[in-house]
Short mmCIF file of C-alpha atoms and ligand atoms in Angstrom, two decimals:
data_model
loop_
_atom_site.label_atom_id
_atom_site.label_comp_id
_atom_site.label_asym_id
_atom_site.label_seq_id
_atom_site.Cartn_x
_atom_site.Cartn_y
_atom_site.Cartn_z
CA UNK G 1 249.94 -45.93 94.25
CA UNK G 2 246.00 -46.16 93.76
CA UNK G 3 244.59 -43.73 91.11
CA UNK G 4 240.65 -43.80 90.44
CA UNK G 5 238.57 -41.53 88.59
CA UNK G 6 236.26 -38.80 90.10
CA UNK G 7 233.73 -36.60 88.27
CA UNK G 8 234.07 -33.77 90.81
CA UNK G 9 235.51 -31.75 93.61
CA UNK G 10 233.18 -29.44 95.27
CA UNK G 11 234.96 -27.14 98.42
CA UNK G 12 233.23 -25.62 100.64
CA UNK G 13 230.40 -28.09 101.26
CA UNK G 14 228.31 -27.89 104.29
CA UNK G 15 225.78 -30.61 103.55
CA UNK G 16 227.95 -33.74 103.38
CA UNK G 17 228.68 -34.28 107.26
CA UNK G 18 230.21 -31.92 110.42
CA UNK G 19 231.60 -28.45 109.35
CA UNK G 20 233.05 -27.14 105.81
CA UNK G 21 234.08 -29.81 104.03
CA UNK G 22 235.36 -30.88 100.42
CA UNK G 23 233.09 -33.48 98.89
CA UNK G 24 235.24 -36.03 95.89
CA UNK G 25 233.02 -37.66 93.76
CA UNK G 26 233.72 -40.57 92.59
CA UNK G 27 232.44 -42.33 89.18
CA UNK G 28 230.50 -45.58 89.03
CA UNK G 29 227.28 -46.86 91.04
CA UNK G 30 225.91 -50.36 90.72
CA UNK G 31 222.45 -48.67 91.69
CA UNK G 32 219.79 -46.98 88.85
CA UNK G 33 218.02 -45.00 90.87
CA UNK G 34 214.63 -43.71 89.38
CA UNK G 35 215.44 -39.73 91.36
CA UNK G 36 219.23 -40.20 90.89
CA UNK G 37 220.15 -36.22 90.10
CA UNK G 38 223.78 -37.41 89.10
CA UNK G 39 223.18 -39.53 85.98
CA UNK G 40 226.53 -38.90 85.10
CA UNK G 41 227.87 -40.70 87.86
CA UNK G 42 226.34 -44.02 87.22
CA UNK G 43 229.30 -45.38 84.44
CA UNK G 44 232.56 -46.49 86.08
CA UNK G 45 234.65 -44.64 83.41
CA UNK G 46 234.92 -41.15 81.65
CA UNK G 47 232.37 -40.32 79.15
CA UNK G 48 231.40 -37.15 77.16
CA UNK G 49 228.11 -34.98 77.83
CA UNK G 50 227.05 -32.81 74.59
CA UNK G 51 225.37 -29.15 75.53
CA UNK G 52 223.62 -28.82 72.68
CA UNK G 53 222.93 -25.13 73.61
CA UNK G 54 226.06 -23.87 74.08
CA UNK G 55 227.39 -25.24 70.88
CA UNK G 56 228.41 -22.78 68.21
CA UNK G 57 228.59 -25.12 65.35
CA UNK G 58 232.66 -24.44 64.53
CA UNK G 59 233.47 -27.96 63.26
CA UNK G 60 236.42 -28.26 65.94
CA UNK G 61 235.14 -31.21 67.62
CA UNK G 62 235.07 -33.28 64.37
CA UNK G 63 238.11 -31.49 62.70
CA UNK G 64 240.59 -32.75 65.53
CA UNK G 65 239.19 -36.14 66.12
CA UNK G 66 241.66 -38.77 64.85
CA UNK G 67 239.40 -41.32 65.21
CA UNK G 68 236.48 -39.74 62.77
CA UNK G 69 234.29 -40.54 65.63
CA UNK G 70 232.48 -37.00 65.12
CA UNK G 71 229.81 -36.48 62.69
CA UNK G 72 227.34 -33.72 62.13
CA UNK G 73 224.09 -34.16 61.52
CA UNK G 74 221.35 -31.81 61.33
CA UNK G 75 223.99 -28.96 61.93
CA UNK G 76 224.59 -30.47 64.80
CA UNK G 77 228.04 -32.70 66.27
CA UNK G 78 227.11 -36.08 67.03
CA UNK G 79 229.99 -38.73 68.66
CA UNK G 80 229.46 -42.15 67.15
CA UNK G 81 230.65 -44.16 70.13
CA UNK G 82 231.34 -47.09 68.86
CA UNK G 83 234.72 -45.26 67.42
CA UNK G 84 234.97 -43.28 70.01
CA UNK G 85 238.23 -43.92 72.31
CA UNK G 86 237.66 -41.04 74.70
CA UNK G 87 241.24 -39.11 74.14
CA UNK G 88 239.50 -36.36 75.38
CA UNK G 89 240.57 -34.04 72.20
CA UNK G 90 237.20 -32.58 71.44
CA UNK G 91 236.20 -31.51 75.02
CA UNK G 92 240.09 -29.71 75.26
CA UNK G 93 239.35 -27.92 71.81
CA UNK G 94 236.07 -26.88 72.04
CA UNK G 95 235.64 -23.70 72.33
CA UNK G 96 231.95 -23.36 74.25
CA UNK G 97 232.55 -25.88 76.76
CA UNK G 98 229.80 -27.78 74.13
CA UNK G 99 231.41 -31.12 74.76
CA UNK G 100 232.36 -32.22 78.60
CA UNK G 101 234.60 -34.62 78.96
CA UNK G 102 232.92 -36.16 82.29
CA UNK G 103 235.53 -38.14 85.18
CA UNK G 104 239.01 -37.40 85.47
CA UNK G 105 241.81 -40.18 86.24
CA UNK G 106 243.98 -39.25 89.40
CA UNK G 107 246.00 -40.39 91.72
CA UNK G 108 245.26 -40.60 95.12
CA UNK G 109 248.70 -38.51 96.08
CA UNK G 110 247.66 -35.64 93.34
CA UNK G 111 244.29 -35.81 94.98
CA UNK G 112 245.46 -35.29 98.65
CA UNK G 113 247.19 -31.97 96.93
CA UNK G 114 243.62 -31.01 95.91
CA UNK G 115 242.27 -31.83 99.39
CA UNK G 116 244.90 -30.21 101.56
CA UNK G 117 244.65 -26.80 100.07
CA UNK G 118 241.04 -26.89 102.37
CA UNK G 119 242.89 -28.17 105.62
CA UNK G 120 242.54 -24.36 106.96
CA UNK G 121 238.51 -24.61 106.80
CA UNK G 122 238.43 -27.87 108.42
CA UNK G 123 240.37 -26.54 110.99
CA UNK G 124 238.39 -24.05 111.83
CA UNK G 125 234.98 -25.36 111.15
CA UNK G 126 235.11 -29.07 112.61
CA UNK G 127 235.32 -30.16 108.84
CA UNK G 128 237.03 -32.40 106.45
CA UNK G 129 236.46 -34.61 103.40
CA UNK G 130 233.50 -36.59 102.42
CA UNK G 131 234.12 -39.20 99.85
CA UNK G 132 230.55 -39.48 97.78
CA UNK G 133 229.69 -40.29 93.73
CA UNK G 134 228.50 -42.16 92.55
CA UNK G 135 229.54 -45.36 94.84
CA UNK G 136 232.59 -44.81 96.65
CA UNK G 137 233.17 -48.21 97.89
CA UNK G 138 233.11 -48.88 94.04
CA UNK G 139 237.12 -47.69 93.79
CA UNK G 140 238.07 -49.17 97.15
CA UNK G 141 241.99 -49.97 96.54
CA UNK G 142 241.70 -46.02 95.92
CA UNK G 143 239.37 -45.03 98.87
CA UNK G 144 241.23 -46.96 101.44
CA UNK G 145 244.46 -45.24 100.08
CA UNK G 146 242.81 -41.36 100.50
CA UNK G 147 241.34 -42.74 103.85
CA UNK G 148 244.80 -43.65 105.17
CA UNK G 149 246.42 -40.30 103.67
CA UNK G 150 243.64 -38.35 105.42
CA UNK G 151 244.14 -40.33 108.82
CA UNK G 152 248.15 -39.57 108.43
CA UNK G 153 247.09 -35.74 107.77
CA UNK G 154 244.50 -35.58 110.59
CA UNK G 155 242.10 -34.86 108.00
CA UNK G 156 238.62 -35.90 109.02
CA UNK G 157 236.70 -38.17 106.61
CA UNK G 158 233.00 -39.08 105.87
CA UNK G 159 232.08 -42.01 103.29
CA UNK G 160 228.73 -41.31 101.71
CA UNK G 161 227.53 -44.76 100.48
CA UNK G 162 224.57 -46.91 99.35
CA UNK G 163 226.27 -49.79 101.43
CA UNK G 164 226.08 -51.54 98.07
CA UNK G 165 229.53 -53.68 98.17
CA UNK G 166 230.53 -56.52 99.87
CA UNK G 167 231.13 -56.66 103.43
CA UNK G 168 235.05 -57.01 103.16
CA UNK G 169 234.85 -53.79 101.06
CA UNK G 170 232.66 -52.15 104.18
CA UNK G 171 235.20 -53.55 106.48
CA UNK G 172 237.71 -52.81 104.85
CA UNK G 173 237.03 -49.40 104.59
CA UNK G 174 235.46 -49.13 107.60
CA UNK G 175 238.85 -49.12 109.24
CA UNK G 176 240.05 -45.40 108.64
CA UNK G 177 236.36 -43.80 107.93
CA UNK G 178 235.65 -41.11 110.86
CA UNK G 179 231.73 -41.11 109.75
CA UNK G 180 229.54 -43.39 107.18
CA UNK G 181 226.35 -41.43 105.60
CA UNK G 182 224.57 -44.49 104.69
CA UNK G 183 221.47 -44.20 102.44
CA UNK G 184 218.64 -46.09 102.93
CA UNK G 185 215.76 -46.04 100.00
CA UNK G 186 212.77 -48.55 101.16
CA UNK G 187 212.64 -51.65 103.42
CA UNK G 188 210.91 -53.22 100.81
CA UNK G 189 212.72 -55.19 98.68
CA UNK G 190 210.47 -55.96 96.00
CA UNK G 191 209.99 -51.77 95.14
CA UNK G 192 213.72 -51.27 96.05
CA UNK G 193 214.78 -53.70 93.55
CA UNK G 194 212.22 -51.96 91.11
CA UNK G 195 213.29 -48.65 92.11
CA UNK G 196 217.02 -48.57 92.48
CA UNK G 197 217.80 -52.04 90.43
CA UNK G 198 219.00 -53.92 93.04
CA UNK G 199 218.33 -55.75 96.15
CA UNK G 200 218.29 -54.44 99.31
CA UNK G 201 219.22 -57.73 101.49
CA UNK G 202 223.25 -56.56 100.85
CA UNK G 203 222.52 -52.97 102.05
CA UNK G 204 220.39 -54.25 104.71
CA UNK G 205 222.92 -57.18 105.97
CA UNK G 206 226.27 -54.80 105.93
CA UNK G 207 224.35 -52.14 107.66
CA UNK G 208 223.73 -54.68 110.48
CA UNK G 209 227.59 -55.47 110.77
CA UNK G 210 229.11 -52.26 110.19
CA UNK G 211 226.74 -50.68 113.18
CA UNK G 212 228.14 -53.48 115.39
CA UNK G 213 231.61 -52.24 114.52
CA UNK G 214 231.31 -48.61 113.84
CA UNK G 215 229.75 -45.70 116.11
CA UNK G 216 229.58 -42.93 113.51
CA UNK G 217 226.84 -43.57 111.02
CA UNK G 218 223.75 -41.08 109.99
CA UNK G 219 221.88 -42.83 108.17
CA UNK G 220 220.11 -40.87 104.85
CA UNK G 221 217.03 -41.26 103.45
CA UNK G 222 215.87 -39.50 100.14
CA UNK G 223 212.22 -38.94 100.31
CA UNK G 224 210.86 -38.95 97.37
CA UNK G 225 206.60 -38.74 96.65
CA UNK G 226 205.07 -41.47 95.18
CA UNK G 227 207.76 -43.97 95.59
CA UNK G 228 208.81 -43.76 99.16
CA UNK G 229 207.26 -40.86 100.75
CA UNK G 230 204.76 -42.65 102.63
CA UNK G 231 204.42 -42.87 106.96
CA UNK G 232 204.69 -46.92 106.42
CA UNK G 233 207.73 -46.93 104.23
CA UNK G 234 209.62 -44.15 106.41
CA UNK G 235 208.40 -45.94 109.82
CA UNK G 236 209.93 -49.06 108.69
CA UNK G 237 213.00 -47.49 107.37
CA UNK G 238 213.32 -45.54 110.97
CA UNK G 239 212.28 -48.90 113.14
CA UNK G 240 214.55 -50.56 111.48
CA UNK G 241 217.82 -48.10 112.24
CA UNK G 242 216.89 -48.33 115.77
CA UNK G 243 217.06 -51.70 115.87
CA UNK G 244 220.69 -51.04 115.28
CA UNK G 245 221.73 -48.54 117.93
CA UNK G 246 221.75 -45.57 115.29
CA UNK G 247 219.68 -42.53 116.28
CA UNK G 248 220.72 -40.20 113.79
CA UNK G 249 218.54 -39.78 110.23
CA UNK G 250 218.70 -37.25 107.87
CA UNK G 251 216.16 -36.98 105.41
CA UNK G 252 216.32 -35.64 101.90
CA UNK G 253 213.80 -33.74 99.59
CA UNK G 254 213.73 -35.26 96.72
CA UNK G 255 214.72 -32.57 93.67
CA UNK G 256 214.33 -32.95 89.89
CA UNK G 257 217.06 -30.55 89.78
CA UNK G 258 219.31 -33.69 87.43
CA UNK G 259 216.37 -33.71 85.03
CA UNK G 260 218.03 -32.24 81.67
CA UNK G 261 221.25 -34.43 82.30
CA UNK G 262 219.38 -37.73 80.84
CA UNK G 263 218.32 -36.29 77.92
CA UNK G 264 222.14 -34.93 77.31
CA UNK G 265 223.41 -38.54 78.02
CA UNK G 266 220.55 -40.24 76.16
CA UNK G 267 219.10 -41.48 78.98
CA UNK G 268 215.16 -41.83 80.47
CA UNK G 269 214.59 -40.04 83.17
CA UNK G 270 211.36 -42.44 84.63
CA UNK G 271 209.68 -39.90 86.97
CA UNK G 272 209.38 -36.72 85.33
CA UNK G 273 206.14 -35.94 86.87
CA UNK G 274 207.37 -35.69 90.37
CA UNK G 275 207.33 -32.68 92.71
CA UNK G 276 209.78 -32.38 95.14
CA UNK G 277 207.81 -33.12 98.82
CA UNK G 278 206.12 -30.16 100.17
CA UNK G 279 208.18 -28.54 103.64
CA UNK G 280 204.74 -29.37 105.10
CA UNK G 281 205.15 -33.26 104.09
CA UNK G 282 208.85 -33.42 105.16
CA UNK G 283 208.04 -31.35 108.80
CA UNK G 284 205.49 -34.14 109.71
CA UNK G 285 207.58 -36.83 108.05
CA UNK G 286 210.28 -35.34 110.34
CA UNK G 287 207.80 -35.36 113.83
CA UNK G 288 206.89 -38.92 112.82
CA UNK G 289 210.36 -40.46 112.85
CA UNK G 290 210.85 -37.82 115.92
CA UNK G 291 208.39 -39.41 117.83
CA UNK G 292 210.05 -43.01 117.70
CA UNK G 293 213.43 -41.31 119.57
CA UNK G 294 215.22 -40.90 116.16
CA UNK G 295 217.22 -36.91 115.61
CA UNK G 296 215.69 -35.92 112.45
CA UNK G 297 217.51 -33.56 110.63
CA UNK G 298 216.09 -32.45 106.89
CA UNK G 299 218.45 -32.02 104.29
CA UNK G 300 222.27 -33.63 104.49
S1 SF4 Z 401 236.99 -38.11 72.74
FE1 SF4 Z 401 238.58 -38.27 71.15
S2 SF4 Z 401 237.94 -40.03 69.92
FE2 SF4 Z 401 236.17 -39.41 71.12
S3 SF4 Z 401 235.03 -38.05 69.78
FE3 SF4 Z 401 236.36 -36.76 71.06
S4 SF4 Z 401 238.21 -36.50 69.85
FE4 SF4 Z 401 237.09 -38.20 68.95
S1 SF4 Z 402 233.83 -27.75 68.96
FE1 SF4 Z 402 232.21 -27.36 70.48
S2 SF4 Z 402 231.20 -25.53 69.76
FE2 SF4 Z 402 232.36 -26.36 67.99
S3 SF4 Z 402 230.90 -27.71 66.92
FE3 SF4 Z 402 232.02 -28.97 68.35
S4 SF4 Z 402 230.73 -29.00 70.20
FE4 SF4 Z 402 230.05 -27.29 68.93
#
């Protein structure tokens, strides 16, 4: 049985695809994007995120630590990761909630469990599960499993990707996903590379191929000023999907909202400056694409 390792289950979503659904998020991304508001998504595995603020200075994080990986310094608990072996022993016995342990192993049968106990709302509201992260197609032995559990269950399912995998992964998954929310950041592949860290030609190529195969993909584009935001880029983005067949875009206000999570994971956030786009900026971005015979929706 396939187990993976998710950093979240949020019910009662209703921005992730039709209806009420239950969005899984799963750990890991091979993208570093610049806006990414889930930092703590990017690493594959578990890791631990310090609140500094909620920390009340007891000492139980480095008393039960076997490994003496937990230090304090400047009053303050400090993990030295390097001895570090993530048992998980300091998040369980602090008492604040000062140190998060951060992605959870499971299976995909004790997952279904979790999933099922929504089957009710996506009944009644057209709903189901959407599989996001994080890169879901990052875990696919454990995807494809939930996909098939979800098909036996009459469960519907969305995959929100990057399309950043290879195209037997897409396929592959492909298979038993009702709906694909596929992101698309910038055409160009010179400021994609810059601004998510990789290419674009993969996203580009298994886009092509999976709308040949597949007749359920909204396509999502985060909008975000200064990097993306402007007529040319989102033009190209929306000729481009209607090259393809696809008519359905939903664009997505950039937010700043992940902004204190970098500094808790040591991390640089690289646009700190950045407003989110005005409703003004996305409503003519919106009547732009509109015009070329795209449905525009803003927000997921
Ligand atoms: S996760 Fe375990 S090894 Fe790592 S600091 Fe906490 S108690 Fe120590
Ligand atoms: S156990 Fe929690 S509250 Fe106590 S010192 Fe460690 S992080 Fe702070």
């Amino acid at each position: 049985m396939a187990t993976g390792i998710i950093y979240n289950v949020q019910r009662y979503s209703i921005h992730d695809g039709p209806g009420i659904r239950t969005t899984v998020f799963l750990k890991g991304c091979p993208l570093d994007c610049w806006w990414c508001h889930n930092p703590e998504s990017q690493k594959p595995g578990q890791e631990i995120i310090f609140w500094e603020e909620r920390c009340l200075r007891c000492g139980d994080c480095a008393g039960t630590c076997k490994k003496g990986a937990v230090v304090f310094r400047n009053n303050m608990p400090v993990i030295l990761t390097e001895n570090c072996d993530l048992c998980g022993s300091c998040s369980s016995k602090c008492p604040s909630g000062a140190q998060e342990m951060v992605g959870r192993k499971v299976s995909a049968a004790e997952l279904m469990k979790e999933i099922e106990k929504d089957t009710i709302f996506f009944d009644e509201s057209g709903g189901g599960v959407t599989f996001s992260g994080g890169e879901p197609l990052m875990q696919p032995d454990f995807l494809d499993e939930l996909l098939k559990r979800c098909k036996e269950k009459q469960i519907n399912t969305a995959v929100d990707t990057s399309g950043y995998a290879s195209w037997e992964t897409v396929n592959r998954i492909s298979e038993n996903a009702d709906l694909f929310l596929y992101d698309i950041k910038l055409m160009d592949n010179i400021r994609h590379k810059k601004y998510t860290g990789v290419d674009n030609d993969i996203i580009i190529n298994n886009l092509k191929l999976l709308a040949r195969k597949h007749n359920n993909i909204v396509i999502r584009v985060p909008v975000v000023p200064g990097i993306n935001d402007s007529s040319d880029d989102m033009l190209a983005i929306g000729e481009f999907v209607l090259t393809l067949g696809i008519k359905s875009l939903n664009i997505l206000p950039y937010h700043n909202t992940g902004m204190d999570k970098y500094r808790r994971l040591h991390l640089e956030y690289k646009i700190p400056e950045t407003k989110p786009p005005s409703q003004e900026r996305m409503g003519e971005i919106k009547d732009r694409l509109g015009s070329l015979g795209l449905n525009i929706k803003i927000g997921g």
